[in-house]
Tab-separated table of C-alpha atoms and ligand atoms in Angstrom:
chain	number	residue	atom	x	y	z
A	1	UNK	CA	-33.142	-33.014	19.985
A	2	UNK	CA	-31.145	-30.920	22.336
A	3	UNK	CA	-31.880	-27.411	23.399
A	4	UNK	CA	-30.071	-24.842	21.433
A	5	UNK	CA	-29.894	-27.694	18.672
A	6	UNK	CA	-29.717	-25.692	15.353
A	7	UNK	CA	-31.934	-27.087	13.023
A	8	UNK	CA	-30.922	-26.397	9.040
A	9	UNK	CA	-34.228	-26.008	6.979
A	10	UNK	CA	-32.366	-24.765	4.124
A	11	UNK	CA	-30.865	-28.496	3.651
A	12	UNK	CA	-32.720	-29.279	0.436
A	13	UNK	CA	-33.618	-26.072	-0.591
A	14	UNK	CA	-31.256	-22.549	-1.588
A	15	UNK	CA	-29.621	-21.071	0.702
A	16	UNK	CA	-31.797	-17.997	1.591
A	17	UNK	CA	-30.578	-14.567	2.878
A	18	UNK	CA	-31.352	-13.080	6.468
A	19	UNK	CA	-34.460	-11.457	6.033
A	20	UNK	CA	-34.353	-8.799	8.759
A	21	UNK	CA	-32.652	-5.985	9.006
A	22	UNK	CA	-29.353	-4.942	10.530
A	23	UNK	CA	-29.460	-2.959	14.113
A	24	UNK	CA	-29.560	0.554	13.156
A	25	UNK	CA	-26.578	1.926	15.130
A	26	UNK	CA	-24.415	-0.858	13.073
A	27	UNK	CA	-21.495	0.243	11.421
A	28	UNK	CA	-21.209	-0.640	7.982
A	29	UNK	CA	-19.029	-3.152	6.421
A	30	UNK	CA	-15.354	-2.553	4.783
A	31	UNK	CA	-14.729	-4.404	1.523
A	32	UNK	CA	-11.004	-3.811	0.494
A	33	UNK	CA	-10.326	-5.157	-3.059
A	34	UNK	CA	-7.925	-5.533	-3.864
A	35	UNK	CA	-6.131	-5.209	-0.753
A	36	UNK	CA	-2.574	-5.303	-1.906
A	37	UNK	CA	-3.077	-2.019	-3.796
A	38	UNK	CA	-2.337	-1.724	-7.512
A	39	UNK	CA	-2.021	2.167	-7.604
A	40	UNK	CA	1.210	3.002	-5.517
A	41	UNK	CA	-0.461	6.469	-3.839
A	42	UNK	CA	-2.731	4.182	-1.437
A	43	UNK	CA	0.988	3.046	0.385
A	44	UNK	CA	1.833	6.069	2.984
A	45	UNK	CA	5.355	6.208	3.486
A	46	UNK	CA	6.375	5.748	7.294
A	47	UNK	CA	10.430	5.274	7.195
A	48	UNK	CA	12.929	4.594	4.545
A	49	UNK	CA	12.144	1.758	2.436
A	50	UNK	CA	9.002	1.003	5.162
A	51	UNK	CA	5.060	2.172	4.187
A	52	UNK	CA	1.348	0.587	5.353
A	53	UNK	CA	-1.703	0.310	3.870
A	54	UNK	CA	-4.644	0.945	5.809
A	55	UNK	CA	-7.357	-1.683	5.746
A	56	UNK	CA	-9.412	-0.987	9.023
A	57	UNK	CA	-8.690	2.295	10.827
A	58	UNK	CA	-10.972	0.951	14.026
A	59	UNK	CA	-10.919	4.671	16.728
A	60	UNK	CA	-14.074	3.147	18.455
A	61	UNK	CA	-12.339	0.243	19.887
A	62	UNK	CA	-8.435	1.712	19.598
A	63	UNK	CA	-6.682	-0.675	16.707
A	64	UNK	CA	-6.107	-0.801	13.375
A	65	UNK	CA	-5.512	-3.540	10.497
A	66	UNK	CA	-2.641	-3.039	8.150
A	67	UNK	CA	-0.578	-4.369	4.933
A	68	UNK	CA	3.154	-3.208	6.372
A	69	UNK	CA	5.646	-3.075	3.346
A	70	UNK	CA	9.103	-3.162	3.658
A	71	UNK	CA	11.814	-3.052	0.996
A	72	UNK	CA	15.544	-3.661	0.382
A	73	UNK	CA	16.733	-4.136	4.067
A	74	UNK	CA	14.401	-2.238	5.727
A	75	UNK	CA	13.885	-1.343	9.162
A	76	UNK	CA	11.467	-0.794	11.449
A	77	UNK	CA	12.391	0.611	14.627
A	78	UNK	CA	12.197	-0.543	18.117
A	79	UNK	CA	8.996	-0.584	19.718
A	80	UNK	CA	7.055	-1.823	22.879
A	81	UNK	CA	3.608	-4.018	22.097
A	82	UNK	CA	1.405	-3.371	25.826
A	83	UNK	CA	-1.757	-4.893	23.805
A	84	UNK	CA	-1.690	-8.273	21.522
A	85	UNK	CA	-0.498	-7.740	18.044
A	86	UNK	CA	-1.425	-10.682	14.935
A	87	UNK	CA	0.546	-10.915	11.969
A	88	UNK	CA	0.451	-12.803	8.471
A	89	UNK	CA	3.015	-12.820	6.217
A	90	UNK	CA	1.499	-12.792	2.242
A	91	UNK	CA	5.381	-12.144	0.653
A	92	UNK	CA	9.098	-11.815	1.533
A	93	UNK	CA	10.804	-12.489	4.414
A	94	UNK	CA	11.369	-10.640	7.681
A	95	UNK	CA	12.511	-11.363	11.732
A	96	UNK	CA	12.830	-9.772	14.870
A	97	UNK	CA	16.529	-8.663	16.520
A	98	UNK	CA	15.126	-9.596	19.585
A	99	UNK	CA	14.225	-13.659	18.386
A	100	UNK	CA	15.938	-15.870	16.344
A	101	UNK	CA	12.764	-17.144	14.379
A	102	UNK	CA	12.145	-16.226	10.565
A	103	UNK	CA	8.763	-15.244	9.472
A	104	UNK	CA	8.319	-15.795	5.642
A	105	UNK	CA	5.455	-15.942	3.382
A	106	UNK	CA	2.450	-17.972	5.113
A	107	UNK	CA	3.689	-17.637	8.782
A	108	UNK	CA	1.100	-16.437	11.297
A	109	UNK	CA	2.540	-14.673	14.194
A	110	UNK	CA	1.528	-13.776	17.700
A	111	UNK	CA	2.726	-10.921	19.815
A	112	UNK	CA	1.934	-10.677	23.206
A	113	UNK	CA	1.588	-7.727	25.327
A	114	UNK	CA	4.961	-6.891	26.240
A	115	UNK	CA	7.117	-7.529	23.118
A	116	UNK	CA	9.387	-5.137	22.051
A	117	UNK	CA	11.340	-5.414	19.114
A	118	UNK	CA	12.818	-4.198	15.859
A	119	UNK	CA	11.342	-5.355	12.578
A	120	UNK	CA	14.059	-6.140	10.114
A	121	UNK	CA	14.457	-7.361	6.400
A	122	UNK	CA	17.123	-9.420	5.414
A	123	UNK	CA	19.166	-8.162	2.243
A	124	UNK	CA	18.439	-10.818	-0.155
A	125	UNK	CA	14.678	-9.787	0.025
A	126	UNK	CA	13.371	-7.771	-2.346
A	127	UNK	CA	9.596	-6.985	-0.387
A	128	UNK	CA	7.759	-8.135	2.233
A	129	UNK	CA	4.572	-7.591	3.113
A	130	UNK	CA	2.412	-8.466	6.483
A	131	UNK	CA	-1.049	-8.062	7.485
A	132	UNK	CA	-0.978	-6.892	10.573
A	133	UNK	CA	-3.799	-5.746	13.791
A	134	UNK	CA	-2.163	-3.764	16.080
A	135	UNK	CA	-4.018	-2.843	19.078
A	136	UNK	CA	-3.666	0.222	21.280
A	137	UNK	CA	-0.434	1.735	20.584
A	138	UNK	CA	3.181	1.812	19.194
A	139	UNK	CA	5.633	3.012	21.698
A	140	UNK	CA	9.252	3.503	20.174
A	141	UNK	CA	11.660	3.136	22.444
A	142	UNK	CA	15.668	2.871	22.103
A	143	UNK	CA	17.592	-0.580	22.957
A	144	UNK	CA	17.439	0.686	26.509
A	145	UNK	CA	13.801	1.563	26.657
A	146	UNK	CA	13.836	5.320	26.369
A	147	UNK	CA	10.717	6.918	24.494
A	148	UNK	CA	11.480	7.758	20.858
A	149	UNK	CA	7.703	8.441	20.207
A	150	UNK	CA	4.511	6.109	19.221
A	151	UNK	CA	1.942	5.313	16.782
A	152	UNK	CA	-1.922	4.806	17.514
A	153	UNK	CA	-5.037	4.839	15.540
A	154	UNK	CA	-5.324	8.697	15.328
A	155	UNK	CA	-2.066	9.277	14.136
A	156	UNK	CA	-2.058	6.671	11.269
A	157	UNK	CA	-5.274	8.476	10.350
A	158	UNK	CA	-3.299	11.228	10.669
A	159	UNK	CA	-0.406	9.832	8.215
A	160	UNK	CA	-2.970	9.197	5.455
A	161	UNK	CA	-4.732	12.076	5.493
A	162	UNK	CA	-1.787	13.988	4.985
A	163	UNK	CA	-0.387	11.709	2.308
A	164	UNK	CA	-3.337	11.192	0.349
A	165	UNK	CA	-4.006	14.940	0.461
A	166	UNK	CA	-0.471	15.317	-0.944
A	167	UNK	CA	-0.768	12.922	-3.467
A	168	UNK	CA	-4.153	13.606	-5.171
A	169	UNK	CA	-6.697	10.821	-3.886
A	170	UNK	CA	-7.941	13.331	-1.337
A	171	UNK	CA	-8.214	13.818	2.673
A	172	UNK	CA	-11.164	12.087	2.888
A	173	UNK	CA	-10.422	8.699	0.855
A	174	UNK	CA	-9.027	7.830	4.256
A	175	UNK	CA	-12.248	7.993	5.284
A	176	UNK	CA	-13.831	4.318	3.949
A	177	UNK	CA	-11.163	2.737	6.187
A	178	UNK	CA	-12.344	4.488	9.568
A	179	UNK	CA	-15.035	2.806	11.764
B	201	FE	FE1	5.665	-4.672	16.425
């Protein structure tokens, strides 16, 4: 047997737990369910016809994890990507201006660091929806590259605090989303 060889005792037995326990400075888990929401105050509005769903609000490390909704021909403005972004379609349909490829239900998509593009919904779909991780920041821009503004971590815990302080669910249910 080779060094480093992992050797699986629990072959003919149950599977059995880890018995030790966590480091204590660990953060604790996040357990969304279900994560397409079924009560419609956990979407916070961002544009017309556009609204997220937090899932993972990560400050310590600068990204967040999203469900992105957009409705009815929907737009969401240009922006510049300077950190990785990963996307997942679960429904609808959506593209890029910039690219002539269609995401749709079950696509996977990679951004690099360096994409800048507007989000749009073609007219014959009704709703999309896309996980999303976004790292670092937003940064609008207009077609020529002029800042229009940006999003990070802080201010999307920003945008839910106010909504859901508006709404009834409270500033703080934000808070099981924030590591
Ligand atoms: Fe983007």
């Amino acid at each position: 047997m080779l060094k480093g060889d992992y050797v699986d005792k629990s072959r003919n037995s149950p599977p059995m737990a880890y018995q030790l326990p966590f480091p204590p400075d660990a953060l604790s888990e996040i357990v969304v369910n279900p994560a397409i929401p079924v009560d419609e105050r956990v979407w916070v509005p961002q544009a017309e016809n556009v609204a997220f769903r937090p899932l993972c609000l990560n400050r310590s490390q600068g990204y967040w994890m999203n469900l992105l909704r957009v409705r009815k021909s929907g737009v969401l403005s240009c922006h510049r990507h300077p950190q990785t972004v990963h996307g997942f379609v679960l429904k609808g349909r959506w593209r890029y201006l910039e690219h002539d490829w269609m995401a749709e239900a079950g696509s996977y998509v990679f951004e690099p660091p360096g994409e800048t593009h507007t989000l749009y919904v073609p007219e014959d779909v009704e709703e999309m929806i896309t996980l999303f991780q976004v790292n670092g920041v937003m940064y609008y821009t207009d077609p020529y590259g002029n800042n229009t503004g940006y999003e990070d971590v802080f201010t999307k815990i920003e945008m839910c605090r106010k909504h859901y302080t508006e709404n009834g669910l409270g500033a703080d249910y934000v808070d099981q989303f924030i590591r």
